[in-house]
Amino acid sequence: MPKLTRRAALAAPLLLAWPARAQGWPTRPIRLIVPFAPGGTTDVMARLVAERLGGLLGQAVVVENRAGAGATIGSAAAAQAQPDGHVLVMSNSTSHGVSPALYANIPYDAMRDFVHVALVATSPSVLVVNPGNRARDLAQFIALAREAGEIDFAVAGIGTSSHLAGIRLGAALGVKVNAVPYRGAGPALTDTIAGVVPAMLDSLPSAGPHIRSGSLRGMAVSSATRSARFPDLPTLREGGVDVVSAAWFGLSGPAGLPPAIVARLAEAVRAALSDPATIARFEELLGAPPPESTPSDFTRFVQAELASFAPIVRAAGLTPG
């Protein structure tokens, strides 16, 4: 059976079982908090998922952008919400990976204060520059960076995945990284396009359309293999830079969320990500279909990410700034 058909077939029985589970939920629109400004990858993925979930759950899923402090402001708001299933958060590699290691007084515990429902997407970074940049390809970018001894990068915020990817790139090249922080990938991309900052490492869904339009020039992707969406872009490793990194995005809710709601929400996410139109959209944005995960799978994943990011943050000597 073709993959799309098989995934859709697996999700179909779940839809039939919903009326018997989590009776009475949802009773009103669901707020999906995105802890970044509009326009970045977290926002793009959240809006795609929200649209699909709204139809499946029978209530609108409204995206609410609450940016700031390394994605901790919006995440804290979700952690403090009533655990009735009407407030969720688009958890991500910054809010539930890097920031807990970066901030000394973070207002939530990434494990204790949340129920982690499903991993929604993973995305490698793409190195982009303004079209006016002297670097026409990755080799020239590397040569210019080493000649200058430093590189200026727009980042979606201190401690974000784009920031850490930039730090790792600078370390691999042996040059200083000057991170210019913004309140999300959207504003950072805007200034990179305008030439205010010469370069950025951003996720494919937000940077990809600008590469296609020519408002940004793609240099390389941070994945282990080339992207099916941009097959002409080399990997950083192909350019002799040993850096592989990816951002991730998931759906989480406040601790205490009733198990019946968690189960129904997980089933809704699974059905949404199994829809052929959704799969096609993911492949268009990311060059790969969405992942499959259960709440227990995603919980273990978040725990592992927390453990992996902490030593990187310490080694880099990062502070919130």
Coordinates of C-alpha atoms in Angstrom, one line a residue, residues 2-321:
P2 CA 1.4 3.5 -0.8
K3 CA 2.7 5.4 2.2
L4 CA 0.1 8.2 2.0
T5 CA -2.8 5.8 1.8
R6 CA -1.4 3.6 4.7
R7 CA -1.0 6.6 7.0
A8 CA -4.5 7.9 6.2
A9 CA -5.9 4.4 6.7
L10 CA -4.3 4.1 10.1
A11 CA -5.7 7.5 11.2
A12 CA -9.3 6.7 10.0
P13 CA -10.3 4.5 13.0
L14 CA -9.1 7.1 15.4
L15 CA -11.6 9.6 14.0
L16 CA -14.5 7.2 14.5
A17 CA -13.5 6.7 18.2
W18 CA -13.5 10.4 19.1
P19 CA -17.1 10.9 20.2
A20 CA -16.7 8.3 23.0
R21 CA -13.6 10.0 24.4
A22 CA -13.0 13.4 26.1
Q23 CA -16.7 14.2 26.1
G24 CA -17.3 18.0 26.0
W25 CA -13.9 19.0 24.8
P26 CA -13.2 21.4 23.2
T27 CA -16.1 23.7 24.2
R28 CA -14.5 26.9 22.7
P29 CA -11.7 27.9 20.4
I30 CA -8.2 26.6 21.3
R31 CA -5.3 29.1 21.8
L32 CA -2.1 27.8 20.3
I33 CA 0.7 29.9 21.7
V34 CA 3.7 30.5 19.4
P35 CA 6.6 31.8 21.5
F36 CA 8.1 33.7 18.6
A37 CA 7.1 36.6 16.3
P38 CA 5.0 35.9 13.2
G39 CA 6.9 34.8 10.1
G40 CA 9.4 32.3 11.5
T41 CA 9.3 28.6 11.1
T42 CA 7.6 27.9 14.4
D43 CA 4.8 30.3 13.3
V44 CA 4.6 28.6 9.9
M45 CA 4.3 25.1 11.3
A46 CA 1.9 26.2 14.0
R47 CA -0.5 27.8 11.5
L48 CA -0.4 24.7 9.3
V49 CA -1.2 22.4 12.2
A50 CA -3.8 24.8 13.6
E51 CA -5.7 24.8 10.3
R52 CA -5.9 21.0 10.2
L53 CA -6.7 20.5 13.8
G54 CA -9.5 23.1 13.8
G55 CA -11.4 21.0 11.2
L56 CA -10.8 17.8 13.1
L57 CA -11.7 19.0 16.5
G58 CA -14.7 21.1 15.5
Q59 CA -13.3 24.3 17.1
A60 CA -11.0 27.0 15.7
V61 CA -7.4 26.7 16.8
V62 CA -6.2 30.3 17.0
V63 CA -2.5 31.0 16.8
E64 CA -1.3 33.6 19.4
N65 CA 2.2 35.0 19.0
R66 CA 3.9 35.8 22.3
A67 CA 7.6 36.4 21.6
G68 CA 10.5 37.3 23.8
A69 CA 13.2 36.0 26.2
G70 CA 14.3 33.0 24.2
A71 CA 10.7 31.8 23.7
T72 CA 10.2 31.6 27.5
I73 CA 7.5 34.3 27.7
G74 CA 5.0 32.4 25.6
S75 CA 6.0 29.0 27.0
A76 CA 5.6 30.2 30.5
A77 CA 2.1 31.5 29.7
A78 CA 1.2 28.1 28.4
A79 CA 2.6 26.4 31.5
Q80 CA 0.5 28.6 33.7
A81 CA -2.7 28.1 31.8
Q82 CA -5.6 26.1 33.1
P83 CA -5.0 22.4 32.0
D84 CA -8.4 22.0 30.3
G85 CA -7.1 21.6 26.7
H86 CA -8.0 25.1 25.5
V87 CA -4.4 26.5 25.7
L88 CA -1.5 24.7 24.0
V89 CA 2.0 25.8 22.9
M90 CA 4.2 25.1 19.9
S91 CA 7.1 23.8 21.8
N92 CA 10.4 23.8 20.0
S93 CA 14.2 23.3 20.3
T94 CA 14.6 26.8 21.8
S95 CA 11.8 26.8 24.4
H96 CA 12.3 23.2 25.5
G97 CA 15.9 22.6 24.6
V98 CA 18.2 25.6 24.7
S99 CA 16.5 28.1 27.0
P100 CA 16.3 25.9 30.1
A101 CA 20.1 25.7 30.0
L102 CA 20.5 29.4 29.1
Y103 CA 18.3 31.1 31.6
A104 CA 19.1 30.8 35.3
N105 CA 15.6 31.8 36.5
I106 CA 13.5 30.3 33.7
P107 CA 9.8 30.5 34.8
Y108 CA 9.0 26.9 34.0
D109 CA 10.4 23.4 34.0
A110 CA 10.4 22.0 30.5
M111 CA 9.4 18.5 31.7
R112 CA 7.5 18.9 35.0
D113 CA 5.3 21.8 33.8
F114 CA 4.2 20.4 30.5
V115 CA 2.5 17.4 28.9
H116 CA 4.3 16.7 25.6
V117 CA 1.7 15.5 23.0
A118 CA 3.4 15.1 19.6
L119 CA 6.5 15.9 17.6
V120 CA 5.2 17.8 14.6
A121 CA 8.3 18.6 12.5
T122 CA 12.1 18.7 12.3
S123 CA 13.9 21.1 10.0
P124 CA 17.6 21.6 9.1
S125 CA 18.9 25.2 8.9
V126 CA 19.9 26.9 5.6
L127 CA 22.7 29.4 5.4
V128 CA 21.4 32.4 3.5
V129 CA 22.9 35.8 2.6
N130 CA 21.6 39.0 1.1
P131 CA 21.8 39.0 -2.7
G132 CA 24.3 41.9 -2.6
N133 CA 26.7 39.8 -0.5
R134 CA 30.1 39.2 -2.2
A135 CA 29.8 35.5 -1.5
R136 CA 28.3 33.7 -4.5
D137 CA 28.6 30.2 -3.1
L138 CA 29.6 28.4 0.1
A139 CA 33.3 28.3 -0.8
Q140 CA 33.4 32.1 -1.2
F141 CA 31.5 32.6 2.0
I142 CA 34.0 30.5 3.9
A143 CA 36.9 32.3 2.3
L144 CA 35.5 35.7 3.1
A145 CA 34.7 34.8 6.7
R146 CA 38.2 33.4 7.3
E147 CA 39.7 36.5 5.7
A148 CA 37.7 38.8 8.0
G149 CA 38.2 36.6 11.0
E150 CA 34.5 37.1 12.0
I151 CA 31.0 36.7 10.7
D152 CA 27.9 38.7 11.5
F153 CA 24.7 36.7 11.8
A154 CA 21.1 37.6 12.4
V155 CA 19.6 35.2 14.9
A156 CA 16.0 34.6 15.9
G157 CA 16.9 35.3 19.5
I158 CA 19.7 34.6 22.0
G159 CA 20.0 30.8 22.5
T160 CA 17.7 29.9 19.6
S161 CA 18.6 27.0 17.3
S162 CA 19.7 29.6 14.6
H163 CA 22.1 31.1 17.2
L164 CA 23.6 27.8 18.2
A165 CA 23.9 26.8 14.6
G166 CA 25.8 30.0 13.9
I167 CA 28.1 29.4 16.9
R168 CA 28.8 25.9 15.7
L169 CA 29.5 27.2 12.2
G170 CA 31.9 29.9 13.5
A171 CA 33.7 27.3 15.7
A172 CA 34.1 25.0 12.7
L173 CA 35.5 27.8 10.6
G174 CA 37.7 29.2 13.3
V175 CA 36.2 32.7 13.2
K176 CA 34.4 34.9 15.7
V177 CA 30.6 35.0 15.5
N178 CA 28.8 38.3 16.1
A179 CA 25.2 37.3 16.8
V180 CA 22.6 40.1 16.2
P181 CA 19.5 39.0 18.1
Y182 CA 15.9 39.6 17.0
R183 CA 12.5 38.8 18.5
G184 CA 11.9 35.9 16.1
A185 CA 13.0 34.6 12.7
G186 CA 10.6 36.9 10.8
P187 CA 12.3 40.2 11.8
A188 CA 15.7 38.6 11.5
L189 CA 14.9 37.5 7.9
T190 CA 13.6 41.0 7.1
D191 CA 16.8 42.6 8.1
T192 CA 18.9 40.0 6.3
I193 CA 16.9 40.6 3.1
A194 CA 17.4 44.3 3.5
G195 CA 21.1 43.9 4.0
V196 CA 21.2 45.3 7.5
V197 CA 22.8 42.0 8.6
P198 CA 24.7 40.0 5.9
A199 CA 23.8 36.4 6.8
M200 CA 21.5 34.1 8.7
L201 CA 21.0 30.4 9.5
D202 CA 17.3 29.8 9.4
S203 CA 14.9 26.9 9.0
L204 CA 13.8 26.0 5.5
P205 CA 10.1 26.8 5.8
S206 CA 10.7 30.4 6.6
A207 CA 13.8 31.0 4.4
G208 CA 12.8 28.8 1.5
P209 CA 10.3 31.1 -0.2
H210 CA 12.8 34.0 -0.1
I211 CA 15.5 31.7 -1.7
R212 CA 12.9 30.8 -4.4
S213 CA 12.1 34.5 -5.0
G214 CA 15.7 35.6 -5.1
S215 CA 15.4 38.0 -2.2
L216 CA 18.0 35.7 -0.4
R217 CA 20.8 33.6 -1.7
G218 CA 21.1 30.1 -0.3
M219 CA 24.6 28.9 0.5
A220 CA 24.2 25.5 2.1
V221 CA 22.0 23.3 4.3
S222 CA 22.9 22.0 7.7
S223 CA 21.4 18.5 7.2
A224 CA 23.5 15.4 6.7
T225 CA 22.3 15.0 3.2
R226 CA 21.0 17.5 0.6
S227 CA 17.4 18.7 0.8
A228 CA 15.1 17.3 -1.8
R229 CA 13.5 20.7 -1.9
F230 CA 16.8 22.5 -2.8
P231 CA 18.9 19.8 -4.3
D232 CA 21.4 22.3 -5.8
L233 CA 22.4 23.5 -2.3
P234 CA 25.3 21.6 -0.9
T235 CA 25.5 20.5 2.7
L236 CA 27.9 22.3 5.1
R237 CA 29.8 19.0 5.3
E238 CA 30.3 19.0 1.5
G239 CA 32.0 22.4 1.9
G240 CA 34.3 20.9 4.5
V241 CA 32.4 22.3 7.5
D242 CA 31.6 19.6 10.0
V243 CA 28.2 21.0 11.2
V244 CA 24.9 19.1 11.2
S245 CA 21.9 20.6 13.0
A246 CA 18.1 20.8 12.9
A247 CA 15.4 22.6 14.7
W248 CA 12.3 20.8 15.9
F249 CA 8.7 21.7 16.6
G250 CA 6.0 20.0 18.7
L251 CA 2.7 20.4 20.4
S252 CA 2.6 20.6 24.2
G253 CA 0.1 21.6 26.9
P254 CA 0.2 22.5 30.6
A255 CA 0.9 19.8 33.1
G256 CA -2.3 18.3 34.5
L257 CA -4.0 18.0 31.1
P258 CA -6.5 15.1 31.5
P259 CA -5.3 11.9 29.8
A260 CA -8.5 11.6 27.7
I261 CA -7.8 15.1 26.2
V262 CA -4.1 14.2 25.7
A263 CA -5.2 11.0 23.9
R264 CA -7.7 12.8 21.7
L265 CA -5.3 15.6 20.9
A266 CA -2.6 13.1 20.0
E267 CA -5.0 11.3 17.7
A268 CA -6.1 14.6 16.1
V269 CA -2.4 15.4 15.4
R270 CA -1.8 12.0 14.0
A271 CA -4.8 12.3 11.7
A272 CA -3.8 15.8 10.6
L273 CA -0.3 14.8 9.8
S274 CA -1.6 11.7 8.0
D275 CA -3.7 13.7 5.6
P276 CA -2.3 13.6 2.0
A277 CA -2.6 17.4 1.6
T278 CA -0.6 17.9 4.9
I279 CA 2.1 15.5 3.8
A280 CA 2.4 17.2 0.5
R281 CA 2.7 20.6 2.2
F282 CA 5.4 19.3 4.6
E283 CA 7.3 17.8 1.6
E284 CA 7.0 21.2 -0.1
L285 CA 8.2 23.1 2.9
L286 CA 10.8 20.7 4.4
G287 CA 11.5 18.2 1.7
A288 CA 10.3 15.3 4.0
P289 CA 7.0 14.0 5.3
P290 CA 6.0 14.8 8.9
P291 CA 7.3 12.5 11.7
E292 CA 5.1 10.0 13.6
S293 CA 5.2 10.1 17.4
T294 CA 3.2 9.2 20.5
P295 CA 3.1 11.4 23.6
S296 CA 5.6 9.0 25.3
D297 CA 7.8 9.2 22.2
F298 CA 7.8 12.9 22.2
T299 CA 8.3 13.1 26.0
R300 CA 11.5 11.0 25.7
F301 CA 12.6 13.1 22.8
V302 CA 12.3 16.4 24.7
Q303 CA 14.2 14.9 27.7
A304 CA 17.0 13.9 25.4
E305 CA 17.2 17.3 23.7
L306 CA 17.4 19.0 27.1
A307 CA 20.4 16.8 28.0
S308 CA 22.1 17.4 24.6
F309 CA 21.8 21.2 24.6
A310 CA 23.0 21.9 28.1
P311 CA 26.8 21.2 27.5
I312 CA 26.7 23.1 24.2
V313 CA 25.4 26.2 25.9
R314 CA 27.9 25.9 28.7
A315 CA 30.8 25.4 26.4
A316 CA 29.8 28.5 24.4
G317 CA 29.6 30.5 27.5
L318 CA 26.2 31.9 26.4
T319 CA 24.2 34.3 28.5
P320 CA 20.8 35.8 27.8
G321 CA 22.4 39.2 27.2

